[in-house]
PDB file of C-alpha atoms in Angstrom:
ATOM      1  CA  MET M   1     158.162  19.759 -47.160  1.00  0.00           C
ATOM      2  CA  VAL M   2     157.082  16.274 -46.115  1.00  0.00           C
ATOM      3  CA  ALA M   3     159.754  13.543 -46.662  1.00  0.00           C
ATOM      4  CA  ASN M   4     157.600  10.584 -47.293  1.00  0.00           C
ATOM      5  CA  ASN M   5     156.083  12.618 -50.084  1.00  0.00           C
ATOM      6  CA  LEU M   6     159.315  12.516 -52.291  1.00  0.00           C
ATOM      7  CA  VAL M   7     158.972  12.256 -56.087  1.00  0.00           C
ATOM      8  CA  LEU M   8     161.685  10.650 -58.291  1.00  0.00           C
ATOM      9  CA  ILE M   9     162.091  12.160 -61.758  1.00  0.00           C
ATOM     10  CA  PRO M  10     164.867  10.789 -64.092  1.00  0.00           C
ATOM     11  CA  GLY M  11     166.614  13.330 -66.357  1.00  0.00           C
ATOM     12  CA  THR M  12     167.007  17.020 -65.962  1.00  0.00           C
ATOM     13  CA  GLY M  13     164.760  18.726 -68.565  1.00  0.00           C
ATOM     14  CA  GLY M  14     161.712  18.581 -70.752  1.00  0.00           C
ATOM     15  CA  ALA M  15     158.500  17.376 -69.302  1.00  0.00           C
ATOM     16  CA  GLY M  16     160.185  16.270 -65.978  1.00  0.00           C
ATOM     17  CA  ARG M  17     161.366  19.846 -65.434  1.00  0.00           C
ATOM     18  CA  THR M  18     157.775  20.963 -66.049  1.00  0.00           C
ATOM     19  CA  VAL M  19     156.464  18.293 -63.596  1.00  0.00           C
ATOM     20  CA  PHE M  20     159.122  19.595 -60.969  1.00  0.00           C
ATOM     21  CA  GLU M  21     157.908  23.183 -61.501  1.00  0.00           C
ATOM     22  CA  HIS M  22     154.246  22.035 -60.837  1.00  0.00           C
ATOM     23  CA  LEU M  23     155.294  19.738 -57.725  1.00  0.00           C
ATOM     24  CA  GLN M  24     157.457  22.595 -56.323  1.00  0.00           C
ATOM     25  CA  ALA M  25     154.463  24.860 -56.472  1.00  0.00           C
ATOM     26  CA  ARG M  26     152.674  22.485 -54.137  1.00  0.00           C
ATOM     27  CA  ASP M  27     155.650  22.242 -51.815  1.00  0.00           C
ATOM     28  CA  VAL M  28     156.199  18.447 -52.905  1.00  0.00           C
ATOM     29  CA  PRO M  29     159.892  17.384 -52.599  1.00  0.00           C
ATOM     30  CA  VAL M  30     161.394  16.100 -55.789  1.00  0.00           C
ATOM     31  CA  ARG M  31     164.674  14.179 -56.379  1.00  0.00           C
ATOM     32  CA  PHE M  32     166.041  14.010 -59.943  1.00  0.00           C
ATOM     33  CA  MET M  33     168.169  11.130 -61.124  1.00  0.00           C
ATOM     34  CA  VAL M  34     170.823  12.398 -63.507  1.00  0.00           C
ATOM     35  CA  ARG M  35     173.527  10.599 -65.330  1.00  0.00           C
ATOM     36  CA  ARG M  36     176.339  13.134 -64.696  1.00  0.00           C
ATOM     37  CA  GLU M  37     177.126  16.049 -62.467  1.00  0.00           C
ATOM     38  CA  ASP M  38     176.943  19.117 -64.597  1.00  0.00           C
ATOM     39  CA  GLU M  39     175.429  22.552 -64.724  1.00  0.00           C
ATOM     40  CA  ARG M  40     171.916  21.286 -65.225  1.00  0.00           C
ATOM     41  CA  ALA M  41     172.384  19.326 -61.976  1.00  0.00           C
ATOM     42  CA  ALA M  42     173.693  22.250 -60.134  1.00  0.00           C
ATOM     43  CA  GLU M  43     170.765  24.392 -61.356  1.00  0.00           C
ATOM     44  CA  LEU M  44     168.288  21.865 -60.139  1.00  0.00           C
ATOM     45  CA  ARG M  45     169.880  21.770 -56.755  1.00  0.00           C
ATOM     46  CA  ALA M  46     169.882  25.669 -56.617  1.00  0.00           C
ATOM     47  CA  LEU M  47     166.053  25.407 -57.289  1.00  0.00           C
ATOM     48  CA  GLY M  48     165.478  23.154 -54.360  1.00  0.00           C
ATOM     49  CA  ALA M  49     165.484  19.778 -55.687  1.00  0.00           C
ATOM     50  CA  GLN M  50     167.477  16.637 -54.443  1.00  0.00           C
ATOM     51  CA  VAL M  51     169.993  15.362 -57.147  1.00  0.00           C
ATOM     52  CA  VAL M  52     171.561  11.827 -57.348  1.00  0.00           C
ATOM     53  CA  ILE M  53     173.650  10.478 -59.924  1.00  0.00           C
ATOM     54  CA  GLY M  54     172.575   7.317 -61.594  1.00  0.00           C
ATOM     55  CA  ASP M  55     171.395   5.434 -64.732  1.00  0.00           C
ATOM     56  CA  LEU M  56     168.044   3.850 -65.135  1.00  0.00           C
ATOM     57  CA  THR M  57     169.668   0.760 -66.730  1.00  0.00           C
ATOM     58  CA  GLN M  58     172.010   0.212 -63.675  1.00  0.00           C
ATOM     59  CA  PRO M  59     169.853  -1.529 -60.914  1.00  0.00           C
ATOM     60  CA  GLU M  60     172.271  -0.464 -58.079  1.00  0.00           C
ATOM     61  CA  THR M  61     171.864   3.298 -58.907  1.00  0.00           C
ATOM     62  CA  VAL M  62     168.049   3.027 -59.403  1.00  0.00           C
ATOM     63  CA  ALA M  63     167.958   1.268 -55.869  1.00  0.00           C
ATOM     64  CA  ALA M  64     169.771   4.064 -54.359  1.00  0.00           C
ATOM     65  CA  ALA M  65     167.601   6.694 -55.951  1.00  0.00           C
ATOM     66  CA  LEU M  66     164.254   5.126 -54.878  1.00  0.00           C
ATOM     67  CA  GLN M  67     165.301   5.315 -51.156  1.00  0.00           C
ATOM     68  CA  GLY M  68     162.630   7.178 -49.427  1.00  0.00           C
ATOM     69  CA  VAL M  69     160.643   7.742 -52.463  1.00  0.00           C
ATOM     70  CA  ALA M  70     156.844   7.547 -52.502  1.00  0.00           C
ATOM     71  CA  ARG M  71     156.214   8.079 -56.181  1.00  0.00           C
ATOM     72  CA  MET M  72     158.148   8.109 -59.543  1.00  0.00           C
ATOM     73  CA  TYR M  73     157.604   9.906 -62.931  1.00  0.00           C
ATOM     74  CA  PHE M  74     159.004   7.374 -65.508  1.00  0.00           C
ATOM     75  CA  ALA M  75     159.938   9.045 -68.682  1.00  0.00           C
ATOM     76  CA  MET M  76     162.731   8.925 -71.074  1.00  0.00           C
ATOM     77  CA  ARG M  77     163.728  10.449 -74.299  1.00  0.00           C
ATOM     78  CA  VAL M  78     163.790   8.219 -77.306  1.00  0.00           C
ATOM     79  CA  SER M  79     166.274   5.470 -76.473  1.00  0.00           C
ATOM     80  CA  PRO M  80     166.833   1.899 -77.458  1.00  0.00           C
ATOM     81  CA  ASP M  81     167.423   1.378 -73.764  1.00  0.00           C
ATOM     82  CA  HIS M  82     163.727   2.535 -72.952  1.00  0.00           C
ATOM     83  CA  LEU M  83     162.526  -1.169 -72.318  1.00  0.00           C
ATOM     84  CA  LEU M  84     165.485  -2.136 -70.590  1.00  0.00           C
ATOM     85  CA  ALA M  85     165.199   0.959 -68.264  1.00  0.00           C
ATOM     86  CA  ALA M  86     161.513   0.338 -67.645  1.00  0.00           C
ATOM     87  CA  THR M  87     162.408  -3.526 -66.717  1.00  0.00           C
ATOM     88  CA  VAL M  88     165.017  -2.337 -64.284  1.00  0.00           C
ATOM     89  CA  VAL M  89     162.947   0.196 -62.726  1.00  0.00           C
ATOM     90  CA  ALA M  90     159.867  -2.152 -62.261  1.00  0.00           C
ATOM     91  CA  SER M  91     162.058  -5.007 -60.872  1.00  0.00           C
ATOM     92  CA  VAL M  92     164.117  -2.798 -58.589  1.00  0.00           C
ATOM     93  CA  ALA M  93     161.131  -0.916 -57.338  1.00  0.00           C
ATOM     94  CA  LYS M  94     159.154  -4.123 -56.652  1.00  0.00           C
ATOM     95  CA  GLU M  95     162.239  -5.677 -54.683  1.00  0.00           C
ATOM     96  CA  TYR M  96     163.592  -2.669 -52.719  1.00  0.00           C
ATOM     97  CA  GLY M  97     161.189   0.274 -53.298  1.00  0.00           C
ATOM     98  CA  LYS M  98     157.972   1.532 -51.423  1.00  0.00           C
ATOM     99  CA  LEU M  99     156.332   3.175 -54.280  1.00  0.00           C
ATOM    100  CA  GLU M 100     152.779   4.324 -53.767  1.00  0.00           C
ATOM    101  CA  ALA M 101     152.584   5.405 -57.390  1.00  0.00           C
ATOM    102  CA  LEU M 102     154.636   4.873 -60.582  1.00  0.00           C
ATOM    103  CA  VAL M 103     153.555   7.269 -63.461  1.00  0.00           C
ATOM    104  CA  ASP M 104     154.612   6.266 -66.921  1.00  0.00           C
ATOM    105  CA  LEU M 105     154.753   8.741 -69.765  1.00  0.00           C
ATOM    106  CA  SER M 106     153.783   6.475 -72.674  1.00  0.00           C
ATOM    107  CA  GLN M 107     152.125   7.515 -76.105  1.00  0.00           C
ATOM    108  CA  MET M 108     148.586   7.769 -77.348  1.00  0.00           C
ATOM    109  CA  THR M 109     148.937   5.132 -79.918  1.00  0.00           C
ATOM    110  CA  VAL M 110     149.780   2.520 -77.505  1.00  0.00           C
ATOM    111  CA  SER M 111     145.881   2.256 -76.622  1.00  0.00           C
ATOM    112  CA  GLN M 112     145.459   0.907 -80.027  1.00  0.00           C
ATOM    113  CA  MET M 113     148.323  -1.615 -80.143  1.00  0.00           C
ATOM    114  CA  THR M 114     148.256  -5.186 -79.581  1.00  0.00           C
ATOM    115  CA  ALA M 115     150.955  -8.093 -79.028  1.00  0.00           C
ATOM    116  CA  ILE M 116     151.110  -8.804 -82.720  1.00  0.00           C
ATOM    117  CA  SER M 117     150.168  -5.382 -84.368  1.00  0.00           C
ATOM    118  CA  THR M 118     152.793  -4.182 -87.095  1.00  0.00           C
ATOM    119  CA  ALA M 119     151.829  -0.630 -88.093  1.00  0.00           C
ATOM    120  CA  GLU M 120     153.673   1.153 -85.207  1.00  0.00           C
ATOM    121  CA  SER M 121     157.094   2.401 -84.907  1.00  0.00           C
ATOM    122  CA  HIS M 122     160.010   0.828 -83.021  1.00  0.00           C
ATOM    123  CA  GLN M 123     159.631   3.730 -80.340  1.00  0.00           C
ATOM    124  CA  GLN M 124     155.800   3.053 -80.123  1.00  0.00           C
ATOM    125  CA  ARG M 125     156.453  -0.700 -79.692  1.00  0.00           C
ATOM    126  CA  LEU M 126     158.875  -0.096 -76.893  1.00  0.00           C
ATOM    127  CA  HIS M 127     156.341   2.014 -75.030  1.00  0.00           C
ATOM    128  CA  TRP M 128     153.719  -0.757 -75.389  1.00  0.00           C
ATOM    129  CA  LEU M 129     156.243  -3.270 -74.168  1.00  0.00           C
ATOM    130  CA  THR M 130     157.121  -0.930 -71.333  1.00  0.00           C
ATOM    131  CA  GLU M 131     153.487  -0.710 -70.371  1.00  0.00           C
ATOM    132  CA  GLN M 132     153.185  -4.403 -70.244  1.00  0.00           C
ATOM    133  CA  VAL M 133     156.378  -4.782 -68.136  1.00  0.00           C
ATOM    134  CA  LEU M 134     155.095  -2.168 -65.589  1.00  0.00           C
ATOM    135  CA  ASN M 135     151.511  -3.717 -65.468  1.00  0.00           C
ATOM    136  CA  TRP M 136     153.068  -7.147 -64.826  1.00  0.00           C
ATOM    137  CA  SER M 137     155.131  -5.858 -62.096  1.00  0.00           C
ATOM    138  CA  GLY M 138     152.109  -5.368 -59.869  1.00  0.00           C
ATOM    139  CA  LEU M 139     153.385  -1.901 -58.965  1.00  0.00           C
ATOM    140  CA  PRO M 140     150.624   1.005 -58.634  1.00  0.00           C
ATOM    141  CA  VAL M 141     151.005   2.178 -62.267  1.00  0.00           C
ATOM    142  CA  VAL M 142     149.309   4.902 -63.990  1.00  0.00           C
ATOM    143  CA  HIS M 143     150.127   5.341 -67.632  1.00  0.00           C
ATOM    144  CA  ILE M 144     149.707   8.840 -69.287  1.00  0.00           C
ATOM    145  CA  ARG M 145     149.086   8.686 -73.040  1.00  0.00           C
ATOM    146  CA  PRO M 146     149.176  12.303 -74.080  1.00  0.00           C
ATOM    147  CA  THR M 147     147.761  13.395 -77.365  1.00  0.00           C
ATOM    148  CA  ALA M 148     149.494  16.863 -76.929  1.00  0.00           C
ATOM    149  CA  PHE M 149     152.850  17.262 -75.341  1.00  0.00           C
ATOM    150  CA  PRO M 150     153.945  18.353 -72.882  1.00  0.00           C
ATOM    151  CA  ALA M 151     151.032  20.417 -71.156  1.00  0.00           C
ATOM    152  CA  GLN M 152     148.436  17.686 -71.147  1.00  0.00           C
ATOM    153  CA  SER M 153     151.076  15.127 -69.874  1.00  0.00           C
ATOM    154  CA  ILE M 154     151.897  17.344 -67.091  1.00  0.00           C
ATOM    155  CA  GLU M 155     148.390  18.163 -66.215  1.00  0.00           C
ATOM    156  CA  ALA M 156     147.619  14.350 -66.188  1.00  0.00           C
ATOM    157  CA  PHE M 157     150.507  13.705 -63.980  1.00  0.00           C
ATOM    158  CA  VAL M 158     149.502  16.381 -61.405  1.00  0.00           C
ATOM    159  CA  ALA M 159     146.010  14.813 -61.404  1.00  0.00           C
ATOM    160  CA  ALA M 160     147.390  11.359 -60.765  1.00  0.00           C
ATOM    161  CA  GLN M 161     149.335  12.763 -57.922  1.00  0.00           C
ATOM    162  CA  LYS M 162     145.987  14.008 -56.395  1.00  0.00           C
ATOM    163  CA  ASP M 163     144.199  10.640 -56.987  1.00  0.00           C
ATOM    164  CA  PHE M 164     147.014   8.693 -55.848  1.00  0.00           C
ATOM    165  CA  TYR M 165     148.506  10.608 -52.991  1.00  0.00           C
ATOM    166  CA  LEU M 166     147.588  14.176 -52.380  1.00  0.00           C
ATOM    167  CA  GLY M 167     143.832  13.327 -52.016  1.00  0.00           C
TER     168      GLY M 167
END
């Protein structure tokens, strides 16, 4: 495995776990950022992933998790902290990171939203705002807006890896 090929994935399951499996099949090293040491973290280590403890809303832990990382997959479960986490990730990655790609798992409906649209849910609005923050950051960002989940989003992430880094 090549050290400068490292991908950071927050969380321990769901789409991030599937992304991990696809990257692992290509011998791409993965670091998971998890909130606590538990059996899921131990299982990820046993599968060959690096694991660090942190919180996407805490800049110091994001900075530590980003050390040596070339690419990051940004996805969160539904949370009121979604926009805060995206803002922390963008600002820390801009100041301390060396990201070649930041892949954001967003929502399909975001493509139809505007700054003043009102038909969307609160979570959809958070995804729209997250895209704005990540775009404004100047980081190399790819937004994935799946219509089906998670298979299509995983395929899009792997395709983004090829486009951005794997060639």
